[in-house]
Amino acid sequence: MHKTLTFSDHLQLIEERSTAFRAAVAAAPSLDVPVVTSDPHAFPERTLFDLVRHVGMARRKSAAIVAAGPADAPPEKSAWDDGTGAPREREALLTWWTESIELLTSTLREAGPDRGCWTWWGDSPSPQTSGAWARRQVPEIAVYTYDAQLTVGAPQPLPDEVALDGFDDCQFTLCATTVAWPHQPAVVDYHATEGRAWRLRLSRDGARVARLGEPGVGEEPEKADASARGTASDLVLMFYGRIPLDSLKLEGDRRIFDQLIAWDPSV
């Protein structure tokens, strides 16, 4: 039976993945080495220093959003960026990174799991709470940790509980939407070799997600139009564009996956 992670679990995993991220940065020969898995569109020339600065600032911003409580918009940039930036010297940068994570986790602990917060996923089933922000941090930091490890030549798969919970969060928070699917209706299944599976139903009503095996879901006779199978770590890394789609075992109409990768419901 799959363990449902708690708010405390998410805080612990934030700290664990952040420690692994710090270790990878500390092991790098230089902060100027290029991060090979950076998004080529958003960060065409990102170095390891740029990665630490980007991820650390994002944690500070998340902390400011949680601290602000219920709101119709995120706080002003001055709430999380005092303009001094991240220091260039390695030890100072690592200290700054640790402080960024401590700010995030202490803010989340003070808020507890149920504080209302502004979020950018308002049309998804995920709640607009501090607990949802905590959960969202885990796969984000885990994937950036993979980036840092790959940069120093020692990539590690995402831990099972991080990847399983993270892919579940990706589906319900990032994929589920009320924005109309612009292609032919389709059903897509994802299967993690660790024993969990998800069904994504795409239509003019948007994208709806269900966990296969839950009451009433696994009994559906409908066959998926496309499916992907792999470890939970590979599912997450594929979702974030760190490894190619062909790293997974695919069945059915591959074009649906290509359409999903190209689809941006926010546009």
mmCIF file of N, CA and C in Angstrom, residues 144-260:
data_model
loop_
_atom_site.group_PDB
_atom_site.id
_atom_site.type_symbol
_atom_site.label_atom_id
_atom_site.label_comp_id
_atom_site.label_asym_id
_atom_site.label_seq_id
_atom_site.Cartn_x
_atom_site.Cartn_y
_atom_site.Cartn_z
ATOM 1 N N TYR A 144 16.171 19.806 -9.641
ATOM 2 C CA TYR A 144 17.350 20.676 -9.691
ATOM 3 C C TYR A 144 18.559 19.998 -9.053
ATOM 4 N N THR A 145 18.322 19.150 -8.069
ATOM 5 C CA THR A 145 19.420 18.378 -7.488
ATOM 6 C C THR A 145 19.985 17.424 -8.527
ATOM 7 N N TYR A 146 19.104 16.803 -9.307
ATOM 8 C CA TYR A 146 19.557 15.939 -10.395
ATOM 9 C C TYR A 146 20.419 16.738 -11.374
ATOM 10 N N ASP A 147 19.985 17.963 -11.695
ATOM 11 C CA ASP A 147 20.768 18.824 -12.589
ATOM 12 C C ASP A 147 22.175 19.043 -12.033
ATOM 13 N N ALA A 148 22.237 19.398 -10.748
ATOM 14 C CA ALA A 148 23.536 19.675 -10.134
ATOM 15 C C ALA A 148 24.402 18.415 -10.098
ATOM 16 N N GLN A 149 23.799 17.275 -9.782
ATOM 17 C CA GLN A 149 24.562 16.019 -9.767
ATOM 18 C C GLN A 149 25.067 15.659 -11.156
ATOM 19 N N LEU A 150 24.228 15.841 -12.158
ATOM 20 C CA LEU A 150 24.646 15.547 -13.527
ATOM 21 C C LEU A 150 25.788 16.462 -13.948
ATOM 22 N N THR A 151 25.734 17.687 -13.508
ATOM 23 C CA THR A 151 26.773 18.651 -13.840
ATOM 24 C C THR A 151 28.136 18.221 -13.308
ATOM 25 N N VAL A 152 28.160 17.588 -12.132
ATOM 26 C CA VAL A 152 29.433 17.140 -11.562
ATOM 27 C C VAL A 152 29.730 15.679 -11.913
ATOM 28 N N GLY A 153 28.896 15.089 -12.796
ATOM 29 C CA GLY A 153 29.165 13.746 -13.287
ATOM 30 C C GLY A 153 28.720 12.629 -12.383
ATOM 31 N N ALA A 154 27.782 12.905 -11.468
ATOM 32 C CA ALA A 154 27.325 11.859 -10.542
ATOM 33 C C ALA A 154 25.811 11.906 -10.374
ATOM 34 N N PRO A 155 25.052 11.769 -11.483
ATOM 35 C CA PRO A 155 23.588 11.844 -11.360
ATOM 36 C C PRO A 155 23.030 10.627 -10.636
ATOM 37 N N GLN A 156 22.045 10.862 -9.790
ATOM 38 C CA GLN A 156 21.385 9.796 -9.050
ATOM 39 C C GLN A 156 19.889 9.836 -9.347
ATOM 40 N N PRO A 157 19.233 8.665 -9.442
ATOM 41 C CA PRO A 157 17.773 8.680 -9.595
ATOM 42 C C PRO A 157 17.125 9.375 -8.409
ATOM 43 N N LEU A 158 15.965 9.947 -8.625
ATOM 44 C CA LEU A 158 15.212 10.530 -7.524
ATOM 45 C C LEU A 158 14.800 9.408 -6.574
ATOM 46 N N PRO A 159 14.892 9.616 -5.258
ATOM 47 C CA PRO A 159 14.426 8.595 -4.309
ATOM 48 C C PRO A 159 12.975 8.217 -4.593
ATOM 49 N N ASP A 160 12.625 6.963 -4.334
ATOM 50 C CA ASP A 160 11.298 6.460 -4.704
ATOM 51 C C ASP A 160 10.167 7.309 -4.137
ATOM 52 N N GLU A 161 10.202 7.616 -2.832
ATOM 53 C CA GLU A 161 9.069 8.334 -2.258
ATOM 54 C C GLU A 161 8.986 9.755 -2.788
ATOM 55 N N VAL A 162 10.128 10.359 -3.101
ATOM 56 C CA VAL A 162 10.137 11.687 -3.723
ATOM 57 C C VAL A 162 9.509 11.622 -5.104
ATOM 58 N N ALA A 163 9.911 10.621 -5.882
ATOM 59 C CA ALA A 163 9.437 10.527 -7.255
ATOM 60 C C ALA A 163 7.963 10.145 -7.346
ATOM 61 N N LEU A 164 7.530 9.194 -6.531
ATOM 62 C CA LEU A 164 6.131 8.768 -6.576
ATOM 63 C C LEU A 164 5.192 9.897 -6.159
ATOM 64 N N ASP A 165 5.505 10.529 -5.046
ATOM 65 C CA ASP A 165 4.673 11.644 -4.603
ATOM 66 C C ASP A 165 4.820 12.827 -5.558
ATOM 67 N N GLY A 166 6.015 13.021 -6.077
ATOM 68 C CA GLY A 166 6.251 14.135 -6.983
ATOM 69 C C GLY A 166 5.508 13.996 -8.290
ATOM 70 N N PHE A 167 5.476 12.790 -8.856
ATOM 71 C CA PHE A 167 4.750 12.625 -10.120
ATOM 72 C C PHE A 167 3.250 12.761 -9.892
ATOM 73 N N ASP A 168 2.772 12.280 -8.756
ATOM 74 C CA ASP A 168 1.364 12.464 -8.413
ATOM 75 C C ASP A 168 1.044 13.955 -8.344
ATOM 76 N N ASP A 169 1.908 14.720 -7.710
ATOM 77 C CA ASP A 169 1.699 16.168 -7.610
ATOM 78 C C ASP A 169 1.763 16.819 -8.984
ATOM 79 N N CYS A 170 2.701 16.383 -9.817
ATOM 80 C CA CYS A 170 2.789 16.933 -11.174
ATOM 81 C C CYS A 170 1.483 16.733 -11.937
ATOM 82 N N GLN A 171 0.892 15.560 -11.792
ATOM 83 C CA GLN A 171 -0.349 15.286 -12.516
ATOM 84 C C GLN A 171 -1.498 16.139 -11.994
ATOM 85 N N PHE A 172 -1.671 16.183 -10.678
ATOM 86 C CA PHE A 172 -2.834 16.878 -10.119
ATOM 87 C C PHE A 172 -2.658 18.392 -10.051
ATOM 88 N N THR A 173 -1.422 18.859 -9.958
ATOM 89 C CA THR A 173 -1.197 20.293 -9.843
ATOM 90 C C THR A 173 -0.842 20.935 -11.182
ATOM 91 N N LEU A 174 0.003 20.275 -11.964
ATOM 92 C CA LEU A 174 0.496 20.882 -13.196
ATOM 93 C C LEU A 174 -0.271 20.461 -14.441
ATOM 94 N N CYS A 175 -0.838 19.256 -14.438
ATOM 95 C CA CYS A 175 -1.537 18.764 -15.634
ATOM 96 C C CYS A 175 -3.039 19.012 -15.575
ATOM 97 N N ALA A 176 -3.648 18.753 -14.451
ATOM 98 C CA ALA A 176 -5.098 18.907 -14.346
ATOM 99 C C ALA A 176 -5.483 20.371 -14.539
ATOM 100 N N THR A 177 -6.437 20.615 -15.410
ATOM 101 C CA THR A 177 -6.836 21.979 -15.723
ATOM 102 C C THR A 177 -8.226 21.980 -16.344
ATOM 103 N N THR A 178 -8.881 23.121 -16.282
ATOM 104 C CA THR A 178 -10.179 23.285 -16.942
ATOM 105 C C THR A 178 -10.029 23.899 -18.319
ATOM 106 N N VAL A 179 -8.792 24.197 -18.732
ATOM 107 C CA VAL A 179 -8.540 24.728 -20.071
ATOM 108 C C VAL A 179 -8.764 23.624 -21.095
ATOM 109 N N ALA A 180 -9.495 23.935 -22.158
ATOM 110 C CA ALA A 180 -9.854 22.926 -23.163
ATOM 111 C C ALA A 180 -8.623 22.338 -23.847
ATOM 112 N N TRP A 181 -8.615 21.024 -23.966
ATOM 113 C CA TRP A 181 -7.585 20.317 -24.730
ATOM 114 C C TRP A 181 -7.817 20.623 -26.210
ATOM 115 N N PRO A 182 -6.815 21.133 -26.943
ATOM 116 C CA PRO A 182 -7.034 21.601 -28.316
ATOM 117 C C PRO A 182 -6.972 20.526 -29.389
ATOM 118 N N HIS A 183 -6.887 19.256 -29.006
ATOM 119 C CA HIS A 183 -6.782 18.171 -29.967
ATOM 120 C C HIS A 183 -7.932 17.189 -29.770
ATOM 121 N N GLN A 184 -7.869 16.087 -30.480
ATOM 122 C CA GLN A 184 -8.884 15.059 -30.317
ATOM 123 C C GLN A 184 -8.864 14.524 -28.886
ATOM 124 N N PRO A 185 -10.038 14.223 -28.315
ATOM 125 C CA PRO A 185 -10.057 13.668 -26.954
ATOM 126 C C PRO A 185 -9.170 12.425 -26.861
ATOM 127 N N ALA A 186 -8.548 12.265 -25.725
ATOM 128 C CA ALA A 186 -7.617 11.141 -25.559
ATOM 129 C C ALA A 186 -7.533 10.736 -24.095
ATOM 130 N N VAL A 187 -7.145 9.494 -23.891
ATOM 131 C CA VAL A 187 -6.898 8.962 -22.554
ATOM 132 C C VAL A 187 -5.455 8.481 -22.504
ATOM 133 N N VAL A 188 -4.721 8.973 -21.509
ATOM 134 C CA VAL A 188 -3.299 8.640 -21.376
ATOM 135 C C VAL A 188 -3.068 8.022 -19.998
ATOM 136 N N ASP A 189 -2.360 6.920 -19.968
ATOM 137 C CA ASP A 189 -2.015 6.267 -18.707
ATOM 138 C C ASP A 189 -0.513 6.335 -18.467
ATOM 139 N N TYR A 190 -0.144 6.534 -17.211
ATOM 140 C CA TYR A 190 1.254 6.465 -16.792
ATOM 141 C C TYR A 190 1.385 5.366 -15.752
ATOM 142 N N HIS A 191 2.381 4.504 -15.917
ATOM 143 C CA HIS A 191 2.593 3.392 -14.996
ATOM 144 C C HIS A 191 4.001 3.468 -14.420
ATOM 145 N N ALA A 192 4.096 3.589 -13.104
ATOM 146 C CA ALA A 192 5.393 3.528 -12.438
ATOM 147 C C ALA A 192 5.687 2.072 -12.091
ATOM 148 N N THR A 193 6.912 1.645 -12.334
ATOM 149 C CA THR A 193 7.264 0.248 -12.068
ATOM 150 C C THR A 193 7.193 -0.071 -10.575
ATOM 151 N N GLU A 194 7.146 0.951 -9.733
ATOM 152 C CA GLU A 194 7.017 0.730 -8.292
ATOM 153 C C GLU A 194 5.588 0.381 -7.879
ATOM 154 N N GLY A 195 4.653 0.389 -8.848
ATOM 155 C CA GLY A 195 3.319 -0.114 -8.550
ATOM 156 C C GLY A 195 2.194 0.903 -8.536
ATOM 157 N N ARG A 196 2.450 2.127 -8.944
ATOM 158 C CA ARG A 196 1.386 3.123 -9.001
ATOM 159 C C ARG A 196 1.114 3.517 -10.451
ATOM 160 N N ALA A 197 -0.095 4.033 -10.704
ATOM 161 C CA ALA A 197 -0.466 4.403 -12.066
ATOM 162 C C ALA A 197 -1.473 5.541 -12.027
ATOM 163 N N TRP A 198 -1.494 6.314 -13.106
ATOM 164 C CA TRP A 198 -2.360 7.480 -13.218
ATOM 165 C C TRP A 198 -3.015 7.511 -14.597
ATOM 166 N N ARG A 199 -4.221 8.025 -14.659
ATOM 167 C CA ARG A 199 -4.940 8.186 -15.925
ATOM 168 C C ARG A 199 -5.240 9.665 -16.153
ATOM 169 N N LEU A 200 -4.840 10.168 -17.304
ATOM 170 C CA LEU A 200 -5.086 11.550 -17.698
ATOM 171 C C LEU A 200 -6.091 11.538 -18.846
ATOM 172 N N ARG A 201 -7.240 12.169 -18.606
ATOM 173 C CA ARG A 201 -8.302 12.205 -19.605
ATOM 174 C C ARG A 201 -8.367 13.612 -20.203
ATOM 175 N N LEU A 202 -8.134 13.707 -21.501
ATOM 176 C CA LEU A 202 -8.042 14.983 -22.198
ATOM 177 C C LEU A 202 -9.257 15.199 -23.086
ATOM 178 N N SER A 203 -9.897 16.376 -22.949
ATOM 179 C CA SER A 203 -11.096 16.660 -23.730
ATOM 180 C C SER A 203 -11.328 18.161 -23.761
ATOM 181 N N ARG A 204 -12.447 18.566 -24.320
ATOM 182 C CA ARG A 204 -12.802 19.980 -24.353
ATOM 183 C C ARG A 204 -13.075 20.519 -22.952
ATOM 184 N N ASP A 205 -13.297 19.626 -22.004
ATOM 185 C CA ASP A 205 -13.502 20.039 -20.619
ATOM 186 C C ASP A 205 -12.191 20.261 -19.881
ATOM 187 N N GLY A 206 -11.084 19.987 -20.546
ATOM 188 C CA GLY A 206 -9.775 20.175 -19.935
ATOM 189 C C GLY A 206 -9.041 18.862 -19.746
ATOM 190 N N ALA A 207 -8.247 18.792 -18.687
ATOM 191 C CA ALA A 207 -7.482 17.591 -18.359
ATOM 192 C C ALA A 207 -7.855 17.142 -16.957
ATOM 193 N N ARG A 208 -8.380 15.921 -16.848
ATOM 194 C CA ARG A 208 -8.782 15.362 -15.556
ATOM 195 C C ARG A 208 -7.883 14.178 -15.225
ATOM 196 N N VAL A 209 -7.475 14.096 -13.976
ATOM 197 C CA VAL A 209 -6.533 13.067 -13.539
ATOM 198 C C VAL A 209 -7.192 12.155 -12.522
ATOM 199 N N ALA A 210 -6.889 10.872 -12.599
ATOM 200 C CA ALA A 210 -7.339 9.902 -11.602
ATOM 201 C C ALA A 210 -6.200 8.930 -11.330
ATOM 202 N N ARG A 211 -6.175 8.404 -10.132
ATOM 203 C CA ARG A 211 -5.191 7.380 -9.791
ATOM 204 C C ARG A 211 -5.786 6.028 -10.130
ATOM 205 N N LEU A 212 -5.154 5.297 -11.009
ATOM 206 C CA LEU A 212 -5.625 3.967 -11.366
ATOM 207 C C LEU A 212 -5.497 3.048 -10.162
ATOM 208 N N GLY A 213 -6.531 2.252 -9.961
ATOM 209 C CA GLY A 213 -6.553 1.371 -8.809
ATOM 210 C C GLY A 213 -7.425 1.882 -7.698
ATOM 211 N N GLU A 214 -7.831 3.162 -7.761
ATOM 212 C CA GLU A 214 -8.776 3.676 -6.780
ATOM 213 C C GLU A 214 -10.172 3.167 -7.112
ATOM 214 N N PRO A 215 -11.083 3.098 -6.154
ATOM 215 C CA PRO A 215 -12.422 2.579 -6.405
ATOM 216 C C PRO A 215 -13.100 3.272 -7.579
ATOM 217 N N GLY A 216 -13.579 2.457 -8.512
ATOM 218 C CA GLY A 216 -14.296 2.984 -9.659
ATOM 219 C C GLY A 216 -13.426 3.402 -10.817
ATOM 220 N N VAL A 217 -12.103 3.516 -10.589
ATOM 221 C CA VAL A 217 -11.206 3.950 -11.661
ATOM 222 C C VAL A 217 -10.599 2.752 -12.371
ATOM 223 N N GLY A 218 -10.039 1.832 -11.593
ATOM 224 C CA GLY A 218 -9.393 0.685 -12.208
ATOM 225 C C GLY A 218 -10.372 -0.272 -12.862
ATOM 226 N N GLU A 219 -11.671 -0.092 -12.586
ATOM 227 C CA GLU A 219 -12.654 -0.993 -13.151
ATOM 228 C C GLU A 219 -13.163 -0.523 -14.522
ATOM 229 N N GLU A 220 -12.687 0.632 -14.981
ATOM 230 C CA GLU A 220 -13.153 1.141 -16.265
ATOM 231 C C GLU A 220 -12.686 0.225 -17.392
ATOM 232 N N PRO A 221 -13.584 -0.138 -18.313
ATOM 233 C CA PRO A 221 -13.181 -1.009 -19.414
ATOM 234 C C PRO A 221 -12.413 -0.255 -20.493
ATOM 235 N N GLU A 222 -12.458 1.056 -20.456
ATOM 236 C CA GLU A 222 -11.853 1.858 -21.513
ATOM 237 C C GLU A 222 -10.344 1.670 -21.553
ATOM 238 N N LYS A 223 -9.824 1.455 -22.760
ATOM 239 C CA LYS A 223 -8.388 1.308 -22.934
ATOM 240 C C LYS A 223 -7.774 2.660 -23.240
ATOM 241 N N ALA A 224 -6.565 2.896 -22.732
ATOM 242 C CA ALA A 224 -5.887 4.160 -22.981
ATOM 243 C C ALA A 224 -5.485 4.267 -24.443
ATOM 244 N N ASP A 225 -5.490 5.485 -24.960
ATOM 245 C CA ASP A 225 -5.017 5.737 -26.327
ATOM 246 C C ASP A 225 -3.494 5.718 -26.385
ATOM 247 N N ALA A 226 -2.862 6.016 -25.253
ATOM 248 C CA ALA A 226 -1.406 5.991 -25.171
ATOM 249 C C ALA A 226 -1.016 5.740 -23.725
ATOM 250 N N SER A 227 0.117 5.089 -23.529
ATOM 251 C CA SER A 227 0.585 4.848 -22.166
ATOM 252 C C SER A 227 2.102 4.896 -22.129
ATOM 253 N N ALA A 228 2.615 5.223 -20.950
ATOM 254 C CA ALA A 228 4.062 5.273 -20.737
ATOM 255 C C ALA A 228 4.374 4.546 -19.447
ATOM 256 N N ARG A 229 5.448 3.782 -19.466
ATOM 257 C CA ARG A 229 5.833 3.004 -18.284
ATOM 258 C C ARG A 229 7.307 3.205 -18.004
ATOM 259 N N GLY A 230 7.634 3.383 -16.734
ATOM 260 C CA GLY A 230 9.024 3.525 -16.324
ATOM 261 C C GLY A 230 9.093 3.676 -14.819
ATOM 262 N N THR A 231 10.290 3.843 -14.296
ATOM 263 C CA THR A 231 10.409 4.101 -12.868
ATOM 264 C C THR A 231 9.772 5.452 -12.560
ATOM 265 N N ALA A 232 9.381 5.639 -11.316
ATOM 266 C CA ALA A 232 8.810 6.926 -10.938
ATOM 267 C C ALA A 232 9.819 8.044 -11.165
ATOM 268 N N SER A 233 11.087 7.767 -10.905
ATOM 269 C CA SER A 233 12.121 8.772 -11.150
ATOM 270 C C SER A 233 12.167 9.161 -12.616
ATOM 271 N N ASP A 234 12.125 8.175 -13.499
ATOM 272 C CA ASP A 234 12.158 8.481 -14.930
ATOM 273 C C ASP A 234 10.899 9.215 -15.380
ATOM 274 N N LEU A 235 9.759 8.898 -14.796
ATOM 275 C CA LEU A 235 8.529 9.621 -15.135
ATOM 276 C C LEU A 235 8.666 11.102 -14.790
ATOM 277 N N VAL A 236 9.200 11.385 -13.606
ATOM 278 C CA VAL A 236 9.371 12.779 -13.204
ATOM 279 C C VAL A 236 10.406 13.475 -14.084
ATOM 280 N N LEU A 237 11.539 12.817 -14.310
ATOM 281 C CA LEU A 237 12.590 13.439 -15.110
ATOM 282 C C LEU A 237 12.138 13.663 -16.549
ATOM 283 N N MET A 238 11.337 12.755 -17.075
ATOM 284 C CA MET A 238 10.766 12.971 -18.403
ATOM 285 C C MET A 238 9.804 14.152 -18.380
ATOM 286 N N PHE A 239 8.969 14.221 -17.355
ATOM 287 C CA PHE A 239 7.976 15.284 -17.253
ATOM 288 C C PHE A 239 8.649 16.653 -17.254
ATOM 289 N N TYR A 240 9.788 16.748 -16.569
ATOM 290 C CA TYR A 240 10.520 18.016 -16.499
ATOM 291 C C TYR A 240 11.523 18.199 -17.645
ATOM 292 N N GLY A 241 11.510 17.291 -18.609
ATOM 293 C CA GLY A 241 12.370 17.443 -19.774
ATOM 294 C C GLY A 241 13.822 17.113 -19.549
ATOM 295 N N ARG A 242 14.132 16.385 -18.470
ATOM 296 C CA ARG A 242 15.528 16.046 -18.191
ATOM 297 C C ARG A 242 15.986 14.814 -18.950
ATOM 298 N N ILE A 243 15.098 13.912 -19.263
ATOM 299 C CA ILE A 243 15.433 12.755 -20.086
ATOM 300 C C ILE A 243 14.399 12.665 -21.207
ATOM 301 N N PRO A 244 14.750 12.049 -22.339
ATOM 302 C CA PRO A 244 13.808 12.005 -23.467
ATOM 303 C C PRO A 244 12.624 11.080 -23.203
ATOM 304 N N LEU A 245 11.546 11.360 -23.902
ATOM 305 C CA LEU A 245 10.343 10.533 -23.810
ATOM 306 C C LEU A 245 10.650 9.077 -24.106
ATOM 307 N N ASP A 246 11.556 8.830 -25.039
ATOM 308 C CA ASP A 246 11.877 7.458 -25.431
ATOM 309 C C ASP A 246 12.610 6.678 -24.344
ATOM 310 N N SER A 247 12.939 7.342 -23.232
ATOM 311 C CA SER A 247 13.514 6.612 -22.098
ATOM 312 C C SER A 247 12.472 5.722 -21.439
ATOM 313 N N LEU A 248 11.197 6.005 -21.699
ATOM 314 C CA LEU A 248 10.108 5.222 -21.146
ATOM 315 C C LEU A 248 9.622 4.196 -22.163
ATOM 316 N N LYS A 249 8.920 3.184 -21.687
ATOM 317 C CA LYS A 249 8.290 2.224 -22.578
ATOM 318 C C LYS A 249 6.937 2.789 -22.997
ATOM 319 N N LEU A 250 6.789 3.061 -24.281
ATOM 320 C CA LEU A 250 5.581 3.700 -24.796
ATOM 321 C C LEU A 250 4.713 2.704 -25.546
ATOM 322 N N GLU A 251 3.415 2.875 -25.411
ATOM 323 C CA GLU A 251 2.453 2.091 -26.178
ATOM 324 C C GLU A 251 1.359 3.011 -26.678
ATOM 325 N N GLY A 252 0.768 2.669 -27.804
ATOM 326 C CA GLY A 252 -0.316 3.474 -28.342
ATOM 327 C C GLY A 252 0.186 4.605 -29.222
ATOM 328 N N ASP A 253 -0.579 5.670 -29.274
ATOM 329 C CA ASP A 253 -0.333 6.782 -30.179
ATOM 330 C C ASP A 253 0.668 7.759 -29.566
ATOM 331 N N ARG A 254 1.897 7.701 -30.028
ATOM 332 C CA ARG A 254 2.960 8.564 -29.493
ATOM 333 C C ARG A 254 2.656 10.041 -29.729
ATOM 334 N N ARG A 255 1.909 10.359 -30.776
ATOM 335 C CA ARG A 255 1.635 11.768 -31.087
ATOM 336 C C ARG A 255 0.953 12.481 -29.924
ATOM 337 N N ILE A 256 0.201 11.749 -29.128
ATOM 338 C CA ILE A 256 -0.483 12.374 -27.989
ATOM 339 C C ILE A 256 0.532 12.889 -26.982
ATOM 340 N N PHE A 257 1.608 12.136 -26.762
ATOM 341 C CA PHE A 257 2.651 12.609 -25.856
ATOM 342 C C PHE A 257 3.329 13.853 -26.428
ATOM 343 N N ASP A 258 3.586 13.851 -27.724
ATOM 344 C CA ASP A 258 4.181 15.033 -28.349
ATOM 345 C C ASP A 258 3.263 16.246 -28.208
ATOM 346 N N GLN A 259 1.957 16.022 -28.348
ATOM 347 C CA GLN A 259 0.996 17.118 -28.179
ATOM 348 C C GLN A 259 0.986 17.611 -26.743
ATOM 349 N N LEU A 260 1.063 16.681 -25.797
ATOM 350 C CA LEU A 260 1.089 17.065 -24.381
ATOM 351 C C LEU A 260 2.328 17.897 -24.060
#
